[in-house]
């Protein structure tokens, strides 16, 4: 039973959601109030999720490529980065990049998710060349690449405007932007966890420019470190505002902080209950972003499964070569087979549907795994 004050507050929120009215900052804060049981928030988010997507849960066949971990920045939450001269540092050759593309192609991937460090010595042309090489060799693979952090670095390297850089990257093969680098937008927190890198203004400038050029993108929020509920809701409202203007975001991915091997290793990883509440609150606040992703690598498989009933409609992909979370202590497998990911979704009572990066159905020849075609966009 919910205590009566919280109960009547939640009833107001439920009435707003059922009437299709938008939730505001105070509603968002109330949804994080622990006296409103998670189950209530989750059920409401699930109703919205089912209204948008019925019983379907999406996945894709994808791989990650992190061409270098060498990075000029020292974000306090990052376990992946390396100094230029550290034995941990690596930078891939063109041959290694092509080999990864070939592996992705051989495994039927429709997407490569490409992000990495800001290397002290590598020119813009190296980053651009990675896209060009992959796209010319494997044109059917969608390249979801570079966050506003990298694009801001390219701006510094080339002295060209963001829009021209995005246009140029698209010519090279860029398909869309991943959601990373968002962390927490509010400067009270951002200045403490990643003071020097692209700020909220730059993050939004890059996504707005991408959307204006017709390039779709994703968005994320890193939670469970120094932020409070207020910073999380502020973050969601800023994303909702840009989406009202451009409509270019496809999916929102809440990312739980993993502390191992980071400067913030005194903190605990968020609990599964916190993970589920973040997903549910996001589904309820982001009424204009079609998809909410439960990234199984970060959540763990069981929580990702439960999340499909707490607002999420997407579980991310089969994934290969994920480093950012595994360097920070994730204990999830390095990848899942297609059969396994479909089974995990089916076990929750949802219907697995393979999508491409732009949320179009993928039809695969059961007799030849590498033979696939893009179908119609999914309804949302
Ligand atoms: O921006 C870094 C986060 C992000 C840690 O677009 C960490 O489909 C937790 O953006 N603990 C990169 N989080 C990952 C990302 C992403 C993931 C999956 C799908 C998509 C998509 C995007 O990971 C970074 C940062 O917010 N991160 N270090 C850490 N120790």
mmCIF file with all atom_site columns, N, CA and C in Angstrom, residues 126-182:
data_model
loop_
_atom_site.group_PDB
_atom_site.id
_atom_site.type_symbol
_atom_site.label_atom_id
_atom_site.label_alt_id
_atom_site.label_comp_id
_atom_site.label_asym_id
_atom_site.label_entity_id
_atom_site.label_seq_id
_atom_site.pdbx_PDB_ins_code
_atom_site.Cartn_x
_atom_site.Cartn_y
_atom_site.Cartn_z
_atom_site.occupancy
_atom_site.B_iso_or_equiv
_atom_site.pdbx_formal_charge
_atom_site.auth_seq_id
_atom_site.auth_comp_id
_atom_site.auth_asym_id
_atom_site.auth_atom_id
_atom_site.pdbx_PDB_model_num
ATOM 1   N N  . UNK A 1 126 ? 42.170 10.637 -39.790 1.00 0.00 ? 126 UNK A N  1
ATOM 2   C CA . UNK A 1 126 ? 42.215 9.251  -39.307 1.00 0.00 ? 126 UNK A CA 1
ATOM 3   C C  . UNK A 1 126 ? 40.823 8.788  -38.876 1.00 0.00 ? 126 UNK A C  1
ATOM 4   N N  . UNK A 1 127 ? 40.122 9.657  -38.148 1.00 0.00 ? 127 UNK A N  1
ATOM 5   C CA . UNK A 1 127 ? 38.774 9.311  -37.688 1.00 0.00 ? 127 UNK A CA 1
ATOM 6   C C  . UNK A 1 127 ? 37.818 9.187  -38.881 1.00 0.00 ? 127 UNK A C  1
ATOM 7   N N  . UNK A 1 128 ? 37.940 10.144 -39.799 1.00 0.00 ? 128 UNK A N  1
ATOM 8   C CA . UNK A 1 128 ? 37.087 10.116 -40.996 1.00 0.00 ? 128 UNK A CA 1
ATOM 9   C C  . UNK A 1 128 ? 37.386 8.868  -41.824 1.00 0.00 ? 128 UNK A C  1
ATOM 10  N N  . UNK A 1 129 ? 38.702 8.560  -41.926 1.00 0.00 ? 129 UNK A N  1
ATOM 11  C CA . UNK A 1 129 ? 39.128 7.426  -42.744 1.00 0.00 ? 129 UNK A CA 1
ATOM 12  C C  . UNK A 1 129 ? 38.567 6.097  -42.240 1.00 0.00 ? 129 UNK A C  1
ATOM 13  N N  . UNK A 1 130 ? 38.364 5.983  -40.941 1.00 0.00 ? 130 UNK A N  1
ATOM 14  C CA . UNK A 1 130 ? 37.794 4.739  -40.384 1.00 0.00 ? 130 UNK A CA 1
ATOM 15  C C  . UNK A 1 130 ? 36.403 4.517  -40.979 1.00 0.00 ? 130 UNK A C  1
ATOM 16  N N  . UNK A 1 131 ? 35.630 5.588  -41.038 1.00 0.00 ? 131 UNK A N  1
ATOM 17  C CA . UNK A 1 131 ? 34.280 5.463  -41.619 1.00 0.00 ? 131 UNK A CA 1
ATOM 18  C C  . UNK A 1 131 ? 34.365 5.150  -43.110 1.00 0.00 ? 131 UNK A C  1
ATOM 19  N N  . UNK A 1 132 ? 35.251 5.874  -43.785 1.00 0.00 ? 132 UNK A N  1
ATOM 20  C CA . UNK A 1 132 ? 35.346 5.700  -45.248 1.00 0.00 ? 132 UNK A CA 1
ATOM 21  C C  . UNK A 1 132 ? 35.774 4.276  -45.599 1.00 0.00 ? 132 UNK A C  1
ATOM 22  N N  . UNK A 1 133 ? 36.762 3.775  -44.873 1.00 0.00 ? 133 UNK A N  1
ATOM 23  C CA . UNK A 1 133 ? 37.256 2.417  -45.142 1.00 0.00 ? 133 UNK A CA 1
ATOM 24  C C  . UNK A 1 133 ? 36.162 1.389  -44.891 1.00 0.00 ? 133 UNK A C  1
ATOM 25  N N  . UNK A 1 134 ? 35.488 1.512  -43.755 1.00 0.00 ? 134 UNK A N  1
ATOM 26  C CA . UNK A 1 134 ? 34.448 0.523  -43.429 1.00 0.00 ? 134 UNK A CA 1
ATOM 27  C C  . UNK A 1 134 ? 33.288 0.623  -44.407 1.00 0.00 ? 134 UNK A C  1
ATOM 28  N N  . UNK A 1 135 ? 32.890 1.854  -44.709 1.00 0.00 ? 135 UNK A N  1
ATOM 29  C CA . UNK A 1 135 ? 31.716 2.021  -45.581 1.00 0.00 ? 135 UNK A CA 1
ATOM 30  C C  . UNK A 1 135 ? 32.016 1.535  -46.997 1.00 0.00 ? 135 UNK A C  1
ATOM 31  N N  . UNK A 1 136 ? 33.240 1.777  -47.491 1.00 0.00 ? 136 UNK A N  1
ATOM 32  C CA . UNK A 1 136 ? 33.515 1.348  -48.868 1.00 0.00 ? 136 UNK A CA 1
ATOM 33  C C  . UNK A 1 136 ? 33.641 -0.172 -48.949 1.00 0.00 ? 136 UNK A C  1
ATOM 34  N N  . UNK A 1 137 ? 34.136 -0.795 -47.890 1.00 0.00 ? 137 UNK A N  1
ATOM 35  C CA . UNK A 1 137 ? 34.282 -2.259 -47.914 1.00 0.00 ? 137 UNK A CA 1
ATOM 36  C C  . UNK A 1 137 ? 33.004 -3.001 -47.538 1.00 0.00 ? 137 UNK A C  1
ATOM 37  N N  . UNK A 1 138 ? 32.197 -2.388 -46.661 1.00 0.00 ? 138 UNK A N  1
ATOM 38  C CA . UNK A 1 138 ? 31.008 -3.090 -46.132 1.00 0.00 ? 138 UNK A CA 1
ATOM 39  C C  . UNK A 1 138 ? 29.811 -2.134 -46.157 1.00 0.00 ? 138 UNK A C  1
ATOM 40  N N  . UNK A 1 139 ? 29.357 -1.765 -47.349 1.00 0.00 ? 139 UNK A N  1
ATOM 41  C CA . UNK A 1 139 ? 28.351 -0.691 -47.441 1.00 0.00 ? 139 UNK A CA 1
ATOM 42  C C  . UNK A 1 139 ? 27.009 -1.033 -46.792 1.00 0.00 ? 139 UNK A C  1
ATOM 43  N N  . UNK A 1 140 ? 26.750 -2.312 -46.529 1.00 0.00 ? 140 UNK A N  1
ATOM 44  C CA . UNK A 1 140 ? 25.443 -2.644 -45.938 1.00 0.00 ? 140 UNK A CA 1
ATOM 45  C C  . UNK A 1 140 ? 25.431 -2.454 -44.419 1.00 0.00 ? 140 UNK A C  1
ATOM 46  N N  . UNK A 1 141 ? 26.602 -2.258 -43.826 1.00 0.00 ? 141 UNK A N  1
ATOM 47  C CA . UNK A 1 141 ? 26.648 -2.100 -42.355 1.00 0.00 ? 141 UNK A CA 1
ATOM 48  C C  . UNK A 1 141 ? 26.475 -0.624 -41.991 1.00 0.00 ? 141 UNK A C  1
ATOM 49  N N  . UNK A 1 142 ? 25.501 -0.350 -41.156 1.00 0.00 ? 142 UNK A N  1
ATOM 50  C CA . UNK A 1 142 ? 25.238 1.029  -40.703 1.00 0.00 ? 142 UNK A CA 1
ATOM 51  C C  . UNK A 1 142 ? 26.317 1.426  -39.694 1.00 0.00 ? 142 UNK A C  1
ATOM 52  N N  . UNK A 1 143 ? 26.913 2.598  -39.913 1.00 0.00 ? 143 UNK A N  1
ATOM 53  C CA . UNK A 1 143 ? 27.960 3.081  -38.997 1.00 0.00 ? 143 UNK A CA 1
ATOM 54  C C  . UNK A 1 143 ? 27.359 4.124  -38.062 1.00 0.00 ? 143 UNK A C  1
ATOM 55  N N  . UNK A 1 144 ? 27.169 3.717  -36.817 1.00 0.00 ? 144 UNK A N  1
ATOM 56  C CA . UNK A 1 144 ? 26.655 4.612  -35.759 1.00 0.00 ? 144 UNK A CA 1
ATOM 57  C C  . UNK A 1 144 ? 27.898 5.085  -35.012 1.00 0.00 ? 144 UNK A C  1
ATOM 58  N N  . UNK A 1 145 ? 28.343 6.305  -35.298 1.00 0.00 ? 145 UNK A N  1
ATOM 59  C CA . UNK A 1 145 ? 29.702 6.641  -34.870 1.00 0.00 ? 145 UNK A CA 1
ATOM 60  C C  . UNK A 1 145 ? 29.841 8.053  -34.331 1.00 0.00 ? 145 UNK A C  1
ATOM 61  N N  . UNK A 1 146 ? 30.738 8.189  -33.408 1.00 0.00 ? 146 UNK A N  1
ATOM 62  C CA . UNK A 1 146 ? 31.259 9.436  -32.832 1.00 0.00 ? 146 UNK A CA 1
ATOM 63  C C  . UNK A 1 146 ? 30.170 10.225 -32.093 1.00 0.00 ? 146 UNK A C  1
ATOM 64  N N  . UNK A 1 147 ? 30.498 10.574 -30.881 1.00 0.00 ? 147 UNK A N  1
ATOM 65  C CA . UNK A 1 147 ? 29.593 11.379 -30.045 1.00 0.00 ? 147 UNK A CA 1
ATOM 66  C C  . UNK A 1 147 ? 29.975 12.862 -30.196 1.00 0.00 ? 147 UNK A C  1
ATOM 67  N N  . UNK A 1 148 ? 29.189 13.763 -29.576 1.00 0.00 ? 148 UNK A N  1
ATOM 68  C CA . UNK A 1 148 ? 29.558 15.178 -29.610 1.00 0.00 ? 148 UNK A CA 1
ATOM 69  C C  . UNK A 1 148 ? 30.927 15.454 -29.000 1.00 0.00 ? 148 UNK A C  1
ATOM 70  N N  . UNK A 1 149 ? 31.405 14.532 -28.165 1.00 0.00 ? 149 UNK A N  1
ATOM 71  C CA . UNK A 1 149 ? 32.741 14.737 -27.583 1.00 0.00 ? 149 UNK A CA 1
ATOM 72  C C  . UNK A 1 149 ? 33.785 14.651 -28.711 1.00 0.00 ? 149 UNK A C  1
ATOM 73  N N  . UNK A 1 150 ? 33.656 13.617 -29.550 1.00 0.00 ? 150 UNK A N  1
ATOM 74  C CA . UNK A 1 150 ? 34.584 13.515 -30.681 1.00 0.00 ? 150 UNK A CA 1
ATOM 75  C C  . UNK A 1 150 ? 34.345 14.636 -31.695 1.00 0.00 ? 150 UNK A C  1
ATOM 76  N N  . UNK A 1 151 ? 33.092 14.921 -31.989 1.00 0.00 ? 151 UNK A N  1
ATOM 77  C CA . UNK A 1 151 ? 32.802 15.947 -33.003 1.00 0.00 ? 151 UNK A CA 1
ATOM 78  C C  . UNK A 1 151 ? 33.341 17.308 -32.534 1.00 0.00 ? 151 UNK A C  1
ATOM 79  N N  . UNK A 1 152 ? 33.241 17.587 -31.229 1.00 0.00 ? 152 UNK A N  1
ATOM 80  C CA . UNK A 1 152 ? 33.819 18.822 -30.685 1.00 0.00 ? 152 UNK A CA 1
ATOM 81  C C  . UNK A 1 152 ? 35.342 18.844 -30.870 1.00 0.00 ? 152 UNK A C  1
ATOM 82  N N  . UNK A 1 153 ? 35.954 17.672 -30.728 1.00 0.00 ? 153 UNK A N  1
ATOM 83  C CA . UNK A 1 153 ? 37.409 17.543 -30.938 1.00 0.00 ? 153 UNK A CA 1
ATOM 84  C C  . UNK A 1 153 ? 37.749 17.754 -32.423 1.00 0.00 ? 153 UNK A C  1
ATOM 85  N N  . UNK A 1 154 ? 36.902 17.212 -33.307 1.00 0.00 ? 154 UNK A N  1
ATOM 86  C CA . UNK A 1 154 ? 37.129 17.405 -34.750 1.00 0.00 ? 154 UNK A CA 1
ATOM 87  C C  . UNK A 1 154 ? 37.019 18.896 -35.106 1.00 0.00 ? 154 UNK A C  1
ATOM 88  N N  . UNK A 1 155 ? 36.131 19.580 -34.415 1.00 0.00 ? 155 UNK A N  1
ATOM 89  C CA . UNK A 1 155 ? 35.951 21.018 -34.641 1.00 0.00 ? 155 UNK A CA 1
ATOM 90  C C  . UNK A 1 155 ? 37.255 21.741 -34.281 1.00 0.00 ? 155 UNK A C  1
ATOM 91  N N  . UNK A 1 156 ? 37.827 21.322 -33.151 1.00 0.00 ? 156 UNK A N  1
ATOM 92  C CA . UNK A 1 156 ? 39.095 21.926 -32.708 1.00 0.00 ? 156 UNK A CA 1
ATOM 93  C C  . UNK A 1 156 ? 40.205 21.608 -33.718 1.00 0.00 ? 156 UNK A C  1
ATOM 94  N N  . UNK A 1 157 ? 40.249 20.354 -34.186 1.00 0.00 ? 157 UNK A N  1
ATOM 95  C CA . UNK A 1 157 ? 41.324 19.949 -35.097 1.00 0.00 ? 157 UNK A CA 1
ATOM 96  C C  . UNK A 1 157 ? 41.210 20.613 -36.461 1.00 0.00 ? 157 UNK A C  1
ATOM 97  N N  . UNK A 1 158 ? 39.971 20.731 -36.967 1.00 0.00 ? 158 UNK A N  1
ATOM 98  C CA . UNK A 1 158 ? 39.795 21.203 -38.355 1.00 0.00 ? 158 UNK A CA 1
ATOM 99  C C  . UNK A 1 158 ? 39.483 22.693 -38.439 1.00 0.00 ? 158 UNK A C  1
ATOM 100 N N  . UNK A 1 159 ? 39.049 23.269 -37.327 1.00 0.00 ? 159 UNK A N  1
ATOM 101 C CA . UNK A 1 159 ? 38.578 24.678 -37.302 1.00 0.00 ? 159 UNK A CA 1
ATOM 102 C C  . UNK A 1 159 ? 37.368 24.872 -38.226 1.00 0.00 ? 159 UNK A C  1
ATOM 103 N N  . UNK A 1 160 ? 36.647 23.799 -38.464 1.00 0.00 ? 160 UNK A N  1
ATOM 104 C CA . UNK A 1 160 ? 35.441 23.899 -39.303 1.00 0.00 ? 160 UNK A CA 1
ATOM 105 C C  . UNK A 1 160 ? 34.197 23.859 -38.426 1.00 0.00 ? 160 UNK A C  1
ATOM 106 N N  . UNK A 1 161 ? 33.060 24.411 -38.898 1.00 0.00 ? 161 UNK A N  1
ATOM 107 C CA . UNK A 1 161 ? 31.840 24.344 -38.085 1.00 0.00 ? 161 UNK A CA 1
ATOM 108 C C  . UNK A 1 161 ? 31.312 22.907 -37.970 1.00 0.00 ? 161 UNK A C  1
ATOM 109 N N  . UNK A 1 162 ? 30.591 22.670 -36.884 1.00 0.00 ? 162 UNK A N  1
ATOM 110 C CA . UNK A 1 162 ? 30.027 21.346 -36.601 1.00 0.00 ? 162 UNK A CA 1
ATOM 111 C C  . UNK A 1 162 ? 29.239 20.812 -37.796 1.00 0.00 ? 162 UNK A C  1
ATOM 112 N N  . UNK A 1 163 ? 28.433 21.659 -38.381 1.00 0.00 ? 163 UNK A N  1
ATOM 113 C CA . UNK A 1 163 ? 27.570 21.225 -39.483 1.00 0.00 ? 163 UNK A CA 1
ATOM 114 C C  . UNK A 1 163 ? 28.389 20.701 -40.664 1.00 0.00 ? 163 UNK A C  1
ATOM 115 N N  . UNK A 1 164 ? 29.477 21.409 -40.995 1.00 0.00 ? 164 UNK A N  1
ATOM 116 C CA . UNK A 1 164 ? 30.327 20.979 -42.117 1.00 0.00 ? 164 UNK A CA 1
ATOM 117 C C  . UNK A 1 164 ? 31.009 19.651 -41.781 1.00 0.00 ? 164 UNK A C  1
ATOM 118 N N  . UNK A 1 165 ? 31.386 19.498 -40.510 1.00 0.00 ? 165 UNK A N  1
ATOM 119 C CA . UNK A 1 165 ? 32.046 18.241 -40.112 1.00 0.00 ? 165 UNK A CA 1
ATOM 120 C C  . UNK A 1 165 ? 31.059 17.077 -40.246 1.00 0.00 ? 165 UNK A C  1
ATOM 121 N N  . UNK A 1 166 ? 29.840 17.270 -39.779 1.00 0.00 ? 166 UNK A N  1
ATOM 122 C CA . UNK A 1 166 ? 28.845 16.188 -39.858 1.00 0.00 ? 166 UNK A CA 1
ATOM 123 C C  . UNK A 1 166 ? 28.543 15.846 -41.317 1.00 0.00 ? 166 UNK A C  1
ATOM 124 N N  . UNK A 1 167 ? 28.469 16.884 -42.144 1.00 0.00 ? 167 UNK A N  1
ATOM 125 C CA . UNK A 1 167 ? 28.220 16.672 -43.575 1.00 0.00 ? 167 UNK A CA 1
ATOM 126 C C  . UNK A 1 167 ? 29.340 15.839 -44.191 1.00 0.00 ? 167 UNK A C  1
ATOM 127 N N  . UNK A 1 168 ? 30.559 16.193 -43.811 1.00 0.00 ? 168 UNK A N  1
ATOM 128 C CA . UNK A 1 168 ? 31.741 15.499 -44.328 1.00 0.00 ? 168 UNK A CA 1
ATOM 129 C C  . UNK A 1 168 ? 31.776 14.049 -43.824 1.00 0.00 ? 168 UNK A C  1
ATOM 130 N N  . UNK A 1 169 ? 31.432 13.852 -42.556 1.00 0.00 ? 169 UNK A N  1
ATOM 131 C CA . UNK A 1 169 ? 31.424 12.491 -42.009 1.00 0.00 ? 169 UNK A CA 1
ATOM 132 C C  . UNK A 1 169 ? 30.339 11.661 -42.687 1.00 0.00 ? 169 UNK A C  1
ATOM 133 N N  . UNK A 1 170 ? 29.236 12.305 -42.995 1.00 0.00 ? 170 UNK A N  1
ATOM 134 C CA . UNK A 1 170 ? 28.177 11.566 -43.697 1.00 0.00 ? 170 UNK A CA 1
ATOM 135 C C  . UNK A 1 170 ? 28.655 11.145 -45.088 1.00 0.00 ? 170 UNK A C  1
ATOM 136 N N  . UNK A 1 171 ? 29.371 12.040 -45.762 1.00 0.00 ? 171 UNK A N  1
ATOM 137 C CA . UNK A 1 171 ? 29.933 11.666 -47.072 1.00 0.00 ? 171 UNK A CA 1
ATOM 138 C C  . UNK A 1 171 ? 30.846 10.462 -46.940 1.00 0.00 ? 171 UNK A C  1
ATOM 139 N N  . UNK A 1 172 ? 31.532 10.369 -45.794 1.00 0.00 ? 172 UNK A N  1
ATOM 140 C CA . UNK A 1 172 ? 32.474 9.259  -45.585 1.00 0.00 ? 172 UNK A CA 1
ATOM 141 C C  . UNK A 1 172 ? 31.758 7.961  -45.204 1.00 0.00 ? 172 UNK A C  1
ATOM 142 N N  . UNK A 1 173 ? 30.502 8.036  -44.783 1.00 0.00 ? 173 UNK A N  1
ATOM 143 C CA . UNK A 1 173 ? 29.786 6.803  -44.435 1.00 0.00 ? 173 UNK A CA 1
ATOM 144 C C  . UNK A 1 173 ? 29.036 6.826  -43.121 1.00 0.00 ? 173 UNK A C  1
ATOM 145 N N  . UNK A 1 174 ? 29.076 7.958  -42.413 1.00 0.00 ? 174 UNK A N  1
ATOM 146 C CA . UNK A 1 174 ? 28.349 8.037  -41.134 1.00 0.00 ? 174 UNK A CA 1
ATOM 147 C C  . UNK A 1 174 ? 26.853 7.787  -41.356 1.00 0.00 ? 174 UNK A C  1
ATOM 148 N N  . UNK A 1 175 ? 26.275 6.914  -40.510 1.00 0.00 ? 175 UNK A N  1
ATOM 149 C CA . UNK A 1 175 ? 24.834 6.645  -40.625 1.00 0.00 ? 175 UNK A CA 1
ATOM 150 C C  . UNK A 1 175 ? 24.022 7.387  -39.579 1.00 0.00 ? 175 UNK A C  1
ATOM 151 N N  . UNK A 1 176 ? 24.510 7.366  -38.337 1.00 0.00 ? 176 UNK A N  1
ATOM 152 C CA . UNK A 1 176 ? 23.796 8.045  -37.245 1.00 0.00 ? 176 UNK A CA 1
ATOM 153 C C  . UNK A 1 176 ? 24.780 8.271  -36.104 1.00 0.00 ? 176 UNK A C  1
ATOM 154 N N  . UNK A 1 177 ? 24.315 9.012  -35.081 1.00 0.00 ? 177 UNK A N  1
ATOM 155 C CA . UNK A 1 177 ? 25.164 9.262  -33.907 1.00 0.00 ? 177 UNK A CA 1
ATOM 156 C C  . UNK A 1 177 ? 24.691 8.402  -32.741 1.00 0.00 ? 177 UNK A C  1
ATOM 157 N N  . UNK A 1 178 ? 25.621 7.791  -31.998 1.00 0.00 ? 178 UNK A N  1
ATOM 158 C CA . UNK A 1 178 ? 25.224 7.099  -30.766 1.00 0.00 ? 178 UNK A CA 1
ATOM 159 C C  . UNK A 1 178 ? 24.907 8.119  -29.679 1.00 0.00 ? 178 UNK A C  1
ATOM 160 N N  . UNK A 1 179 ? 24.426 7.625  -28.544 1.00 0.00 ? 179 UNK A N  1
ATOM 161 C CA . UNK A 1 179 ? 23.919 8.548  -27.511 1.00 0.00 ? 179 UNK A CA 1
ATOM 162 C C  . UNK A 1 179 ? 24.930 8.983  -26.474 1.00 0.00 ? 179 UNK A C  1
ATOM 163 N N  . UNK A 1 180 ? 26.183 8.542  -26.602 1.00 0.00 ? 180 UNK A N  1
ATOM 164 C CA . UNK A 1 180 ? 27.156 8.755  -25.531 1.00 0.00 ? 180 UNK A CA 1
ATOM 165 C C  . UNK A 1 180 ? 27.596 10.197 -25.341 1.00 0.00 ? 180 UNK A C  1
ATOM 166 N N  . UNK A 1 181 ? 28.349 10.395 -24.266 1.00 0.00 ? 181 UNK A N  1
ATOM 167 C CA . UNK A 1 181 ? 28.898 11.717 -23.967 1.00 0.00 ? 181 UNK A CA 1
ATOM 168 C C  . UNK A 1 181 ? 27.923 12.630 -23.262 1.00 0.00 ? 181 UNK A C  1
ATOM 169 N N  . UNK A 1 182 ? 26.704 12.175 -23.036 1.00 0.00 ? 182 UNK A N  1
ATOM 170 C CA . UNK A 1 182 ? 25.689 13.046 -22.418 1.00 0.00 ? 182 UNK A CA 1
ATOM 171 C C  . UNK A 1 182 ? 25.918 13.142 -20.902 1.00 0.00 ? 182 UNK A C  1
#
